[in-house]
Amino acid sequence: MTSPNHDMIECPFEADVLDALASARWPERVDAGLTQHVASCGICQDVIAVAAAMQDDKDAAWREANVPSSGQMWWRAEMRVRHEAIRAASRPITFAYIAAASIALTLMASVGWFAWPAMHGFLSAIASTQVSELSSPVILPLLVALGALLVVAPVALYLVLSDE
Ligand SMILES: [Zn+2]
């Protein structure tokens, strides 16, 4: 079994596999050579996996009728776009996730670091019931800002992660 090259995007047999899929010859009525190749080729296996997913959508449409050649061409173009989108999507999502998580962690750490003295002052003000401390012009805005950040940070994280 030859090890598939995961950096490779193109496979010379991909068109053959697409032809076999489009004309409903896969997997019974294809050359043994092609079957053997697919068994050892990650790209062609992806093509078949995507095709299987698309068959769920368009089963009746392209199986029952004889798909006209323009439809086949559209289908193959669509296949290629989805195939490449799936490959391209996996890395940026991981990167965006790590970036967003790092930003959120840094944000929370710095907010915690800077807010702690204010929190401490606020708590001791409550403890000693010095109401004048509560109306300090510095502490209240800090607490409001802290509360806003705690609300905004998860929302921002969600927006970043759901972008793709
Ligand atoms: Zn291949």
PDB file of C-alpha atoms and ligand atoms in Angstrom:
ATOM      1  CA  MET A   1       0.000   0.000   0.000  1.00  0.00           C
ATOM      2  CA  THR A   2       1.542   3.274  -1.096  1.00  0.00           C
ATOM      3  CA  SER A   3       1.224   6.050   1.439  1.00  0.00           C
ATOM      4  CA  PRO A   4      -0.928   8.897   0.133  1.00  0.00           C
ATOM      5  CA  ASN A   5       0.667  12.310  -0.101  1.00  0.00           C
ATOM      6  CA  HIS A   6      -1.555  14.614   1.921  1.00  0.00           C
ATOM      7  CA  ASP A   7      -0.074  17.825   0.492  1.00  0.00           C
ATOM      8  CA  MET A   8      -1.096  16.784  -3.008  1.00  0.00           C
ATOM      9  CA  ILE A   9      -4.389  18.320  -4.178  1.00  0.00           C
ATOM     10  CA  GLU A  10      -4.531  16.906  -7.691  1.00  0.00           C
ATOM     11  CA  CYS A  11      -4.627  13.234  -8.612  1.00  0.00           C
ATOM     12  CA  PRO A  12      -4.313  12.044 -12.231  1.00  0.00           C
ATOM     13  CA  PHE A  13      -7.036   9.440 -11.573  1.00  0.00           C
ATOM     14  CA  GLU A  14      -9.472  11.921 -10.052  1.00  0.00           C
ATOM     15  CA  ALA A  15     -11.136  12.609 -13.427  1.00  0.00           C
ATOM     16  CA  ASP A  16     -11.549   8.863 -14.000  1.00  0.00           C
ATOM     17  CA  VAL A  17     -13.175   8.461 -10.605  1.00  0.00           C
ATOM     18  CA  LEU A  18     -15.494  11.420 -11.282  1.00  0.00           C
ATOM     19  CA  ASP A  19     -16.432   9.936 -14.666  1.00  0.00           C
ATOM     20  CA  ALA A  20     -17.203   6.585 -13.064  1.00  0.00           C
ATOM     21  CA  LEU A  21     -19.284   8.280 -10.364  1.00  0.00           C
ATOM     22  CA  ALA A  22     -21.132  10.573 -12.785  1.00  0.00           C
ATOM     23  CA  SER A  23     -22.098   7.673 -15.058  1.00  0.00           C
ATOM     24  CA  ALA A  24     -22.980   5.435 -12.107  1.00  0.00           C
ATOM     25  CA  ARG A  25     -20.251   2.909 -12.963  1.00  0.00           C
ATOM     26  CA  TRP A  26     -18.653   3.144  -9.504  1.00  0.00           C
ATOM     27  CA  PRO A  27     -17.886   0.790  -7.823  1.00  0.00           C
ATOM     28  CA  GLU A  28     -19.025  -2.287  -9.801  1.00  0.00           C
ATOM     29  CA  ARG A  29     -18.204  -1.449 -13.418  1.00  0.00           C
ATOM     30  CA  VAL A  30     -14.748   0.108 -13.293  1.00  0.00           C
ATOM     31  CA  ASP A  31     -11.267  -1.179 -14.123  1.00  0.00           C
ATOM     32  CA  ALA A  32      -9.622  -3.227 -11.403  1.00  0.00           C
ATOM     33  CA  GLY A  33      -6.662  -0.868 -11.730  1.00  0.00           C
ATOM     34  CA  LEU A  34      -8.809   2.126 -10.765  1.00  0.00           C
ATOM     35  CA  THR A  35     -10.289   0.275  -7.789  1.00  0.00           C
ATOM     36  CA  GLN A  36      -6.789  -0.592  -6.616  1.00  0.00           C
ATOM     37  CA  HIS A  37      -5.625   2.986  -7.030  1.00  0.00           C
ATOM     38  CA  VAL A  38      -8.570   4.394  -5.053  1.00  0.00           C
ATOM     39  CA  ALA A  39      -7.849   1.953  -2.234  1.00  0.00           C
ATOM     40  CA  SER A  40      -4.445   3.622  -1.798  1.00  0.00           C
ATOM     41  CA  CYS A  41      -5.312   7.232  -2.727  1.00  0.00           C
ATOM     42  CA  GLY A  42      -6.676   9.655  -0.129  1.00  0.00           C
ATOM     43  CA  ILE A  43      -7.653  12.195  -2.780  1.00  0.00           C
ATOM     44  CA  CYS A  44      -9.829   9.791  -4.729  1.00  0.00           C
ATOM     45  CA  GLN A  45     -11.326   8.486  -1.483  1.00  0.00           C
ATOM     46  CA  ASP A  46     -12.250  12.085  -0.625  1.00  0.00           C
ATOM     47  CA  VAL A  47     -13.832  12.491  -4.055  1.00  0.00           C
ATOM     48  CA  ILE A  48     -15.979   9.416  -3.442  1.00  0.00           C
ATOM     49  CA  ALA A  49     -16.867  10.546   0.079  1.00  0.00           C
ATOM     50  CA  VAL A  50     -17.985  13.959  -1.210  1.00  0.00           C
ATOM     51  CA  ALA A  51     -19.906  12.280  -4.027  1.00  0.00           C
ATOM     52  CA  ALA A  52     -21.681  10.051  -1.507  1.00  0.00           C
ATOM     53  CA  ALA A  53     -22.674  13.115   0.516  1.00  0.00           C
ATOM     54  CA  MET A  54     -23.937  14.852  -2.616  1.00  0.00           C
ATOM     55  CA  GLN A  55     -25.901  11.793  -3.701  1.00  0.00           C
ATOM     56  CA  ASP A  56     -28.002  12.231  -0.585  1.00  0.00           C
ATOM     57  CA  ASP A  57     -28.969  15.672  -1.896  1.00  0.00           C
ATOM     58  CA  LYS A  58     -29.434  14.917  -5.539  1.00  0.00           C
ATOM     59  CA  ASP A  59     -30.055  11.175  -5.596  1.00  0.00           C
ATOM     60  CA  ALA A  60     -33.231  11.115  -7.681  1.00  0.00           C
ATOM     61  CA  ALA A  61     -32.147  13.967  -9.895  1.00  0.00           C
ATOM     62  CA  TRP A  62     -28.991  12.474 -11.369  1.00  0.00           C
ATOM     63  CA  ARG A  63     -29.610   8.760 -10.967  1.00  0.00           C
ATOM     64  CA  GLU A  64     -33.045   8.302 -12.518  1.00  0.00           C
ATOM     65  CA  ALA A  65     -32.711  10.570 -15.498  1.00  0.00           C
ATOM     66  CA  ASN A  66     -29.827  10.325 -17.919  1.00  0.00           C
ATOM     67  CA  VAL A  67     -27.879  13.326 -16.795  1.00  0.00           C
ATOM     68  CA  PRO A  68     -27.298  15.607 -19.788  1.00  0.00           C
ATOM     69  CA  SER A  69     -23.686  16.424 -20.491  1.00  0.00           C
ATOM     70  CA  SER A  70     -24.096  20.047 -19.402  1.00  0.00           C
ATOM     71  CA  GLY A  71     -25.521  18.762 -16.111  1.00  0.00           C
ATOM     72  CA  GLN A  72     -22.567  16.421 -15.759  1.00  0.00           C
ATOM     73  CA  MET A  73     -20.164  19.263 -16.328  1.00  0.00           C
ATOM     74  CA  TRP A  74     -21.959  21.355 -13.729  1.00  0.00           C
ATOM     75  CA  TRP A  75     -21.913  18.442 -11.343  1.00  0.00           C
ATOM     76  CA  ARG A  76     -18.200  17.885 -11.825  1.00  0.00           C
ATOM     77  CA  ALA A  77     -17.441  21.579 -11.314  1.00  0.00           C
ATOM     78  CA  GLU A  78     -19.587  21.572  -8.184  1.00  0.00           C
ATOM     79  CA  MET A  79     -17.778  18.443  -6.967  1.00  0.00           C
ATOM     80  CA  ARG A  80     -14.391  20.057  -7.455  1.00  0.00           C
ATOM     81  CA  VAL A  81     -15.434  23.226  -5.634  1.00  0.00           C
ATOM     82  CA  ARG A  82     -16.786  21.293  -2.654  1.00  0.00           C
ATOM     83  CA  HIS A  83     -13.839  18.916  -2.654  1.00  0.00           C
ATOM     84  CA  GLU A  84     -11.373  21.805  -2.497  1.00  0.00           C
ATOM     85  CA  ALA A  85     -13.482  23.749  -0.023  1.00  0.00           C
ATOM     86  CA  ILE A  86     -13.450  20.797   2.374  1.00  0.00           C
ATOM     87  CA  ARG A  87      -9.665  20.529   2.093  1.00  0.00           C
ATOM     88  CA  ALA A  88      -9.116  24.283   2.414  1.00  0.00           C
ATOM     89  CA  ALA A  89     -11.511  24.678   5.326  1.00  0.00           C
ATOM     90  CA  SER A  90      -9.842  22.358   7.818  1.00  0.00           C
ATOM     91  CA  ARG A  91      -6.687  24.398   8.439  1.00  0.00           C
ATOM     92  CA  PRO A  92      -8.129  27.966   8.680  1.00  0.00           C
ATOM     93  CA  ILE A  93     -10.814  26.770  11.129  1.00  0.00           C
ATOM     94  CA  THR A  94      -8.148  25.323  13.400  1.00  0.00           C
ATOM     95  CA  PHE A  95      -6.095  28.513  13.082  1.00  0.00           C
ATOM     96  CA  ALA A  96      -9.091  30.777  13.768  1.00  0.00           C
ATOM     97  CA  TYR A  97     -10.037  28.668  16.766  1.00  0.00           C
ATOM     98  CA  ILE A  98      -6.543  28.870  18.274  1.00  0.00           C
ATOM     99  CA  ALA A  99      -6.298  32.609  17.534  1.00  0.00           C
ATOM    100  CA  ALA A 100      -9.709  33.344  19.053  1.00  0.00           C
ATOM    101  CA  ALA A 101      -9.003  31.205  22.104  1.00  0.00           C
ATOM    102  CA  SER A 102      -5.632  32.916  22.631  1.00  0.00           C
ATOM    103  CA  ILE A 103      -7.192  36.371  22.323  1.00  0.00           C
ATOM    104  CA  ALA A 104      -9.992  35.470  24.724  1.00  0.00           C
ATOM    105  CA  LEU A 105      -7.579  34.006  27.270  1.00  0.00           C
ATOM    106  CA  THR A 106      -5.238  37.011  27.047  1.00  0.00           C
ATOM    107  CA  LEU A 107      -8.202  39.365  27.359  1.00  0.00           C
ATOM    108  CA  MET A 108      -9.611  37.609  30.394  1.00  0.00           C
ATOM    109  CA  ALA A 109      -6.196  37.347  32.049  1.00  0.00           C
ATOM    110  CA  SER A 110      -5.461  41.057  31.603  1.00  0.00           C
ATOM    111  CA  VAL A 111      -8.968  42.066  32.673  1.00  0.00           C
ATOM    112  CA  GLY A 112      -8.596  39.899  35.777  1.00  0.00           C
ATOM    113  CA  TRP A 113      -5.150  41.322  36.459  1.00  0.00           C
ATOM    114  CA  PHE A 114      -6.234  44.971  36.180  1.00  0.00           C
ATOM    115  CA  ALA A 115      -9.673  44.543  37.707  1.00  0.00           C
ATOM    116  CA  TRP A 116      -8.511  42.725  40.815  1.00  0.00           C
ATOM    117  CA  PRO A 117      -7.457  45.860  42.808  1.00  0.00           C
ATOM    118  CA  ALA A 118     -10.791  47.493  41.935  1.00  0.00           C
ATOM    119  CA  MET A 119     -12.690  44.337  42.887  1.00  0.00           C
ATOM    120  CA  HIS A 120     -10.705  44.136  46.092  1.00  0.00           C
ATOM    121  CA  GLY A 121     -11.541  47.757  46.887  1.00  0.00           C
ATOM    122  CA  PHE A 122     -15.187  47.141  46.063  1.00  0.00           C
ATOM    123  CA  LEU A 123     -15.376  44.068  48.307  1.00  0.00           C
ATOM    124  CA  SER A 124     -13.658  45.780  51.234  1.00  0.00           C
ATOM    125  CA  ALA A 125     -15.990  48.755  50.749  1.00  0.00           C
ATOM    126  CA  ILE A 126     -18.947  46.399  51.099  1.00  0.00           C
ATOM    127  CA  ALA A 127     -17.320  44.649  54.046  1.00  0.00           C
ATOM    128  CA  SER A 128     -16.736  47.899  55.907  1.00  0.00           C
ATOM    129  CA  THR A 129     -20.076  49.339  54.669  1.00  0.00           C
ATOM    130  CA  GLN A 130     -18.399  52.555  53.612  1.00  0.00           C
ATOM    131  CA  VAL A 131     -21.034  53.649  51.136  1.00  0.00           C
ATOM    132  CA  SER A 132     -18.919  56.596  50.039  1.00  0.00           C
ATOM    133  CA  GLU A 133     -16.369  54.148  48.609  1.00  0.00           C
ATOM    134  CA  LEU A 134     -19.027  52.659  46.340  1.00  0.00           C
ATOM    135  CA  SER A 135     -19.695  56.004  44.710  1.00  0.00           C
ATOM    136  CA  SER A 136     -16.003  56.455  43.955  1.00  0.00           C
ATOM    137  CA  PRO A 137     -15.740  57.777  40.379  1.00  0.00           C
ATOM    138  CA  VAL A 138     -13.132  55.119  39.487  1.00  0.00           C
ATOM    139  CA  ILE A 139     -14.500  51.839  40.851  1.00  0.00           C
ATOM    140  CA  LEU A 140     -17.980  51.895  39.357  1.00  0.00           C
ATOM    141  CA  PRO A 141     -16.937  52.451  35.707  1.00  0.00           C
ATOM    142  CA  LEU A 142     -14.276  49.764  36.137  1.00  0.00           C
ATOM    143  CA  LEU A 143     -16.861  47.273  37.342  1.00  0.00           C
ATOM    144  CA  VAL A 144     -19.218  48.197  34.503  1.00  0.00           C
ATOM    145  CA  ALA A 145     -16.374  47.755  32.003  1.00  0.00           C
ATOM    146  CA  LEU A 146     -15.451  44.412  33.535  1.00  0.00           C
ATOM    147  CA  GLY A 147     -19.052  43.216  33.345  1.00  0.00           C
ATOM    148  CA  ALA A 148     -19.337  44.372  29.735  1.00  0.00           C
ATOM    149  CA  LEU A 149     -16.119  42.562  28.804  1.00  0.00           C
ATOM    150  CA  LEU A 150     -17.299  39.337  30.417  1.00  0.00           C
ATOM    151  CA  VAL A 151     -20.437  39.558  28.276  1.00  0.00           C
ATOM    152  CA  VAL A 152     -18.720  40.686  25.072  1.00  0.00           C
ATOM    153  CA  ALA A 153     -15.761  38.259  25.101  1.00  0.00           C
ATOM    154  CA  PRO A 154     -17.813  35.041  24.701  1.00  0.00           C
ATOM    155  CA  VAL A 155     -20.022  36.693  22.050  1.00  0.00           C
ATOM    156  CA  ALA A 156     -16.934  37.806  20.125  1.00  0.00           C
ATOM    157  CA  LEU A 157     -15.461  34.330  20.445  1.00  0.00           C
ATOM    158  CA  TYR A 158     -18.707  32.815  19.156  1.00  0.00           C
ATOM    159  CA  LEU A 159     -18.819  35.202  16.184  1.00  0.00           C
ATOM    160  CA  VAL A 160     -15.221  34.416  15.240  1.00  0.00           C
ATOM    161  CA  LEU A 161     -15.758  30.666  15.476  1.00  0.00           C
ATOM    162  CA  SER A 162     -19.047  30.642  13.572  1.00  0.00           C
ATOM    163  CA  ASP A 163     -17.649  32.803  10.773  1.00  0.00           C
ATOM    164  CA  GLU A 164     -16.542  29.883   8.597  1.00  0.00           C
TER     165      GLU A 164
HETATM  166 ZN    ZN B   1      -6.125   9.163  -6.789  1.00  0.00          ZN
END
